[in-house]
mmCIF file of C-alpha atoms in Angstrom:
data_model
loop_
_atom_site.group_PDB
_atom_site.id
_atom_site.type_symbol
_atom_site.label_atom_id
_atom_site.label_comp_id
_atom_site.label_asym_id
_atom_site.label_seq_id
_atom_site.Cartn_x
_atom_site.Cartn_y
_atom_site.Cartn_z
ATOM 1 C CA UNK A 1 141.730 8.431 -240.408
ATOM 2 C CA UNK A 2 143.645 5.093 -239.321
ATOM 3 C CA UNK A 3 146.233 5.124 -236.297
ATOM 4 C CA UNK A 4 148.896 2.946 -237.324
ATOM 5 C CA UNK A 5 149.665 -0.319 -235.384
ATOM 6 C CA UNK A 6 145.647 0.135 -233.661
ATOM 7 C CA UNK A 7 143.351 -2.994 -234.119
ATOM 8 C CA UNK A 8 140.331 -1.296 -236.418
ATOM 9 C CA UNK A 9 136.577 -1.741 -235.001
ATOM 10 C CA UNK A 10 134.566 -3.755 -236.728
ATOM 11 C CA UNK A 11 130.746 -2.043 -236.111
ATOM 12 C CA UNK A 12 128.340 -4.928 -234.738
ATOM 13 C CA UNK A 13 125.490 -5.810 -237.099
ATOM 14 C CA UNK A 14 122.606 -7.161 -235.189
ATOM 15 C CA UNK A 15 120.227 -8.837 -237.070
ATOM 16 C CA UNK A 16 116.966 -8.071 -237.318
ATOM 17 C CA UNK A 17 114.317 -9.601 -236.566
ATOM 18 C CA UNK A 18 111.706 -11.570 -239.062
ATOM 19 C CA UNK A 19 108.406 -10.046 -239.210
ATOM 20 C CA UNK A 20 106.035 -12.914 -239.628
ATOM 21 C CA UNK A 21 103.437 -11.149 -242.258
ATOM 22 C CA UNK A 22 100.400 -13.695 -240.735
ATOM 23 C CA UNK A 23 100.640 -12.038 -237.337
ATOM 24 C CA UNK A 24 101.449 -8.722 -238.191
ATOM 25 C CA UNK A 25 98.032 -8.626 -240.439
ATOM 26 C CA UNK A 26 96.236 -10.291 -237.326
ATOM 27 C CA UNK A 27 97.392 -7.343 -235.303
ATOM 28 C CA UNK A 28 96.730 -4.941 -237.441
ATOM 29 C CA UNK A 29 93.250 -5.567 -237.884
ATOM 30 C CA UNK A 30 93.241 -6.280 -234.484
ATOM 31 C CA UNK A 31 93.845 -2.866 -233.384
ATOM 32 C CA UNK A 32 91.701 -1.327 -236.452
ATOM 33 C CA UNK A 33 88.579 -3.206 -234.655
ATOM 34 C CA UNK A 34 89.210 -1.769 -231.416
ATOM 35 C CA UNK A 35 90.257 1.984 -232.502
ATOM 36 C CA UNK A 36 87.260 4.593 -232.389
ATOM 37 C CA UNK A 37 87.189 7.857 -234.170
ATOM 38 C CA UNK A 38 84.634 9.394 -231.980
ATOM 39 C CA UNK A 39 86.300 8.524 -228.764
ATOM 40 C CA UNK A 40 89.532 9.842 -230.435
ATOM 41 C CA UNK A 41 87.788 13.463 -231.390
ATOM 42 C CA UNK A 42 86.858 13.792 -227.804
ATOM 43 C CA UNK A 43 90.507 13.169 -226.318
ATOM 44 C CA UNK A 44 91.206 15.600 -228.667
ATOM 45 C CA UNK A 45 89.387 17.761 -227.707
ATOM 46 C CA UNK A 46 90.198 17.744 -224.580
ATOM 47 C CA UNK A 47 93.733 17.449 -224.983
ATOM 48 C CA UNK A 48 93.193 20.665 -227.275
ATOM 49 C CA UNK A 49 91.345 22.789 -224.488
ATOM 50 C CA UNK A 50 93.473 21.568 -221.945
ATOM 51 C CA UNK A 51 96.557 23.193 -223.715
ATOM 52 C CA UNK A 52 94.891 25.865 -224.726
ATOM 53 C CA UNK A 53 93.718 26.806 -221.322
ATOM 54 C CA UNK A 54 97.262 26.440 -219.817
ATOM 55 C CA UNK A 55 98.660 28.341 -222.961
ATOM 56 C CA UNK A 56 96.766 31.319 -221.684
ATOM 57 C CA UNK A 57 97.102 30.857 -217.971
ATOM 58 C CA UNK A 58 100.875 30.975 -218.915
ATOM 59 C CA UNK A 59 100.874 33.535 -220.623
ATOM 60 C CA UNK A 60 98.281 35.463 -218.207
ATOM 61 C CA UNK A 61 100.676 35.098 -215.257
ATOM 62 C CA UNK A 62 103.742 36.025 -216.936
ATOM 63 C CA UNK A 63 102.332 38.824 -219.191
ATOM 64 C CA UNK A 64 104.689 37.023 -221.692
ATOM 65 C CA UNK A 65 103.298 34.942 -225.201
ATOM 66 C CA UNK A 66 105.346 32.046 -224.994
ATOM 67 C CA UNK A 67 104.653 30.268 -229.062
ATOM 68 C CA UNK A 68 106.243 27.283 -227.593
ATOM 69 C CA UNK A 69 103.115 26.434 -225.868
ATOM 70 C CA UNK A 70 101.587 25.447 -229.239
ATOM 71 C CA UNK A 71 104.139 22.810 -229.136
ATOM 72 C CA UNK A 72 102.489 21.693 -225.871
ATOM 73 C CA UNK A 73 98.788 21.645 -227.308
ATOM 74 C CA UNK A 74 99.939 19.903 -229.991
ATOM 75 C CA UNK A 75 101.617 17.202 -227.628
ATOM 76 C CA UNK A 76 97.926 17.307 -225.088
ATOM 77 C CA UNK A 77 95.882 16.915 -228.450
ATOM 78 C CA UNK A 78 98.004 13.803 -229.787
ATOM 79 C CA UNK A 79 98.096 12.166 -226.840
ATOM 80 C CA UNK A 80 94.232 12.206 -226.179
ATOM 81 C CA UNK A 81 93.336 11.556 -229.274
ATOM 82 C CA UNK A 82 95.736 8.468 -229.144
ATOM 83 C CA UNK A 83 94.695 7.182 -225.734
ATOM 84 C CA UNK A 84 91.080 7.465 -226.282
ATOM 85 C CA UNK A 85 90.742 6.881 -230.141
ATOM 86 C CA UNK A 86 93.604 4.018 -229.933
ATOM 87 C CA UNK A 87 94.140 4.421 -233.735
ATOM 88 C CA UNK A 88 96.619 3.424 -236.333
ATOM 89 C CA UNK A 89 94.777 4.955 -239.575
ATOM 90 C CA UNK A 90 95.765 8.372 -240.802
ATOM 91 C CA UNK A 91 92.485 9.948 -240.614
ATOM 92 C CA UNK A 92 93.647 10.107 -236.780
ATOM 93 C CA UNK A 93 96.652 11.987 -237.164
ATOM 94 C CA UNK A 94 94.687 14.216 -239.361
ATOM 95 C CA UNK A 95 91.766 14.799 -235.933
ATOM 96 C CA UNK A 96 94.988 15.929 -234.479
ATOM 97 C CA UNK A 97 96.822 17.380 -236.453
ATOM 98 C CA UNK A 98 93.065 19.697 -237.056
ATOM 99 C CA UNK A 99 92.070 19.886 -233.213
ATOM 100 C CA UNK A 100 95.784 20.863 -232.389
ATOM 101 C CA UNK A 101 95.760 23.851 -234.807
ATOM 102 C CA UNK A 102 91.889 24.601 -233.303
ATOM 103 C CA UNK A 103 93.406 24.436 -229.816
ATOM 104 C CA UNK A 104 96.002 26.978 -231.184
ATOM 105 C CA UNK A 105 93.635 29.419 -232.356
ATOM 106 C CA UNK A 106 91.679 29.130 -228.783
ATOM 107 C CA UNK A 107 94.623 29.668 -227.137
ATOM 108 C CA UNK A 108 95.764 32.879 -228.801
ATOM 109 C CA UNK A 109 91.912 34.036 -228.748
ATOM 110 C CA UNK A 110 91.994 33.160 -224.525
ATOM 111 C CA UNK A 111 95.317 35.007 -224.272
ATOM 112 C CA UNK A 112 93.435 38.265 -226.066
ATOM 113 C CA UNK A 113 90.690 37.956 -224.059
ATOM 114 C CA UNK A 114 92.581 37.758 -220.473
ATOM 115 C CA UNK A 115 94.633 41.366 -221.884
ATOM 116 C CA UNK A 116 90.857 42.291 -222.788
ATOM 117 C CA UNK A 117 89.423 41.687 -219.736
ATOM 118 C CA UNK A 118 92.133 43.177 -217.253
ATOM 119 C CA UNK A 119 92.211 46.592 -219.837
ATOM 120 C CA UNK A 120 88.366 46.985 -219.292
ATOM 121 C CA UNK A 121 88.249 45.986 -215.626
ATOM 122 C CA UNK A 122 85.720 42.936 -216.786
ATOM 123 C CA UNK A 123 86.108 39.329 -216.126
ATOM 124 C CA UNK A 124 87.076 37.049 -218.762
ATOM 125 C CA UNK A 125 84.201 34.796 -219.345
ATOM 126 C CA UNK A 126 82.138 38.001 -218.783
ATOM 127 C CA UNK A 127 83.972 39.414 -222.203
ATOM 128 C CA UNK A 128 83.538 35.956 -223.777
ATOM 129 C CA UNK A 129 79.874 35.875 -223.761
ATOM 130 C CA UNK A 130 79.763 39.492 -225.170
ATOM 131 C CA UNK A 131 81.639 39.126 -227.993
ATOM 132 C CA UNK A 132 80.517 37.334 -231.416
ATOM 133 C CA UNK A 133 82.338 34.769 -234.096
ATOM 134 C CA UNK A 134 83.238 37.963 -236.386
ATOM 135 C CA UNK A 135 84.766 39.659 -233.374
ATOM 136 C CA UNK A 136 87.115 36.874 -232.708
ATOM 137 C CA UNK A 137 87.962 36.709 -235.963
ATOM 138 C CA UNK A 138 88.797 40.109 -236.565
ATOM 139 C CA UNK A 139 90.903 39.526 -233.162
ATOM 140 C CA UNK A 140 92.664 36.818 -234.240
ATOM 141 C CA UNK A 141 93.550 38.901 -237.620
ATOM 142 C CA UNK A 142 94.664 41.633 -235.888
ATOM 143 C CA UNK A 143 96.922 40.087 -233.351
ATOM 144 C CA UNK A 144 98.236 37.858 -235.582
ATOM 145 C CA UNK A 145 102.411 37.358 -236.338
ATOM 146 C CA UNK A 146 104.087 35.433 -239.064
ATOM 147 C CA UNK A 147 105.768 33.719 -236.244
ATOM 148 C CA UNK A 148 102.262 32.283 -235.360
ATOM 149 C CA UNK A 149 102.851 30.101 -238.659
ATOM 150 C CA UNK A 150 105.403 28.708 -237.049
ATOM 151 C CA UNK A 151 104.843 27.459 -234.197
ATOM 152 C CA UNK A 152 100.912 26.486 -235.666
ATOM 153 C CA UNK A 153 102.879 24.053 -238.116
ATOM 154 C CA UNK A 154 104.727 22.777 -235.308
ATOM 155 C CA UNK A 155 101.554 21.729 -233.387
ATOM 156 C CA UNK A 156 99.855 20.393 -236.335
ATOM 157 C CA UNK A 157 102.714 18.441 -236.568
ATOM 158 C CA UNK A 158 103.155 17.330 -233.419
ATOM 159 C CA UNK A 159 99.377 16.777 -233.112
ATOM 160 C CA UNK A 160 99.196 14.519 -236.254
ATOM 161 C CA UNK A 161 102.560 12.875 -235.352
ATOM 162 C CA UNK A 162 100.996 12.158 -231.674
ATOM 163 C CA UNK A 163 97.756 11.220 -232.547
ATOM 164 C CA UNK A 164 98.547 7.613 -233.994
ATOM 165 C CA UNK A 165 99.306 4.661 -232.243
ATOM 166 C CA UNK A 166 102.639 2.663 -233.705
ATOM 167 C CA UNK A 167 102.651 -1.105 -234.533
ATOM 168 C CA UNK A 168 106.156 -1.903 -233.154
ATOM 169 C CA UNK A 169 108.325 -4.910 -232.829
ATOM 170 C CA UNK A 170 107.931 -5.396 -229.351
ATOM 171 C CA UNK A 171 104.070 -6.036 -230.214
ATOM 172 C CA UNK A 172 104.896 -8.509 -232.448
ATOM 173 C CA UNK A 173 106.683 -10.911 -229.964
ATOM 174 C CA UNK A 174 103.746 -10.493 -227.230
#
């Protein structure tokens, strides 16, 4: 809708810039020399255990499953596998979009084991080194809530979507 008699905005176009194709390719292999898969796995990993640890702790001190926290493993796992791996390939974003969901499942498994532990008067890592992959399996089936889905696809999201570092157009003027 038009006011009558009121001068009309005209929206400001800035221009973009020109990519120059030569230097973009010389970055981009550039940065494909110097990423490294293995150092990305390990950040995250780390980045997975990290949040998985605080997903529990969280949980463990407010007696409270916050799925939200997935959101945060899935941030920890990006970001280590970017930092360390320093990748722009996919197969990145797929180590994080993997170790975030793996970070997930540890987290829910930690959370069981804390109610576990305090319901048989037992320590956690005591319980840990007790129990076997088909127990925490069976675990994870039985404690396990639709809205789990959820907020898993959110951190395999956010772990892919984190996990890969972006060309942008401030690194092509450097």
């Amino acid at each position: 809708m038009t006011i009558p008699n009121q001068p009309q905005e005209t929206p400001s176009i800035r221009p973009q810039p020109e990519i120059n194709q030569q230097q973009f390719e010389m970055l981009l292999q550039q940065r494909r020399d110097n990423q490294n898969l293995g150092l990305g796995i390990l950040g995250g990993a780390i980045g997975a255990l990290v949040g998985a640890a605080l997903w529990a702790l969280v949980t463990g001190i407010t007696n409270f499953q916050i799925g939200f926290m997935a959101v945060g493993v899935g941030f920890l796992t990006g970001y280590g596998v970017r930092k360390l791996g320093q990748g722009i390939d996919k197969s990145f974003g797929v180590v994080g979009a993997v170790l975030s969901l793996a970070g997930c499942l540890a987290g829910n498994l930690l959370v069981i084991c804390i109610a576990g532990s305090k319901e048989l008067g037992i320590g956690v890592f005591e319980l840990l080194t007790h129990m076997t992959p088909s127990v925490y399996v069976n675990l994870l089936k039985e404690t396990f809530s639709v809205i789990d889905l959820v907020f898993y696809a959110i951190a395999v999201y956010e772990g892919f979507k984190f996990s890969i570092v972006r060309i942008t157009a401030a690194d092509l003027t450097h």
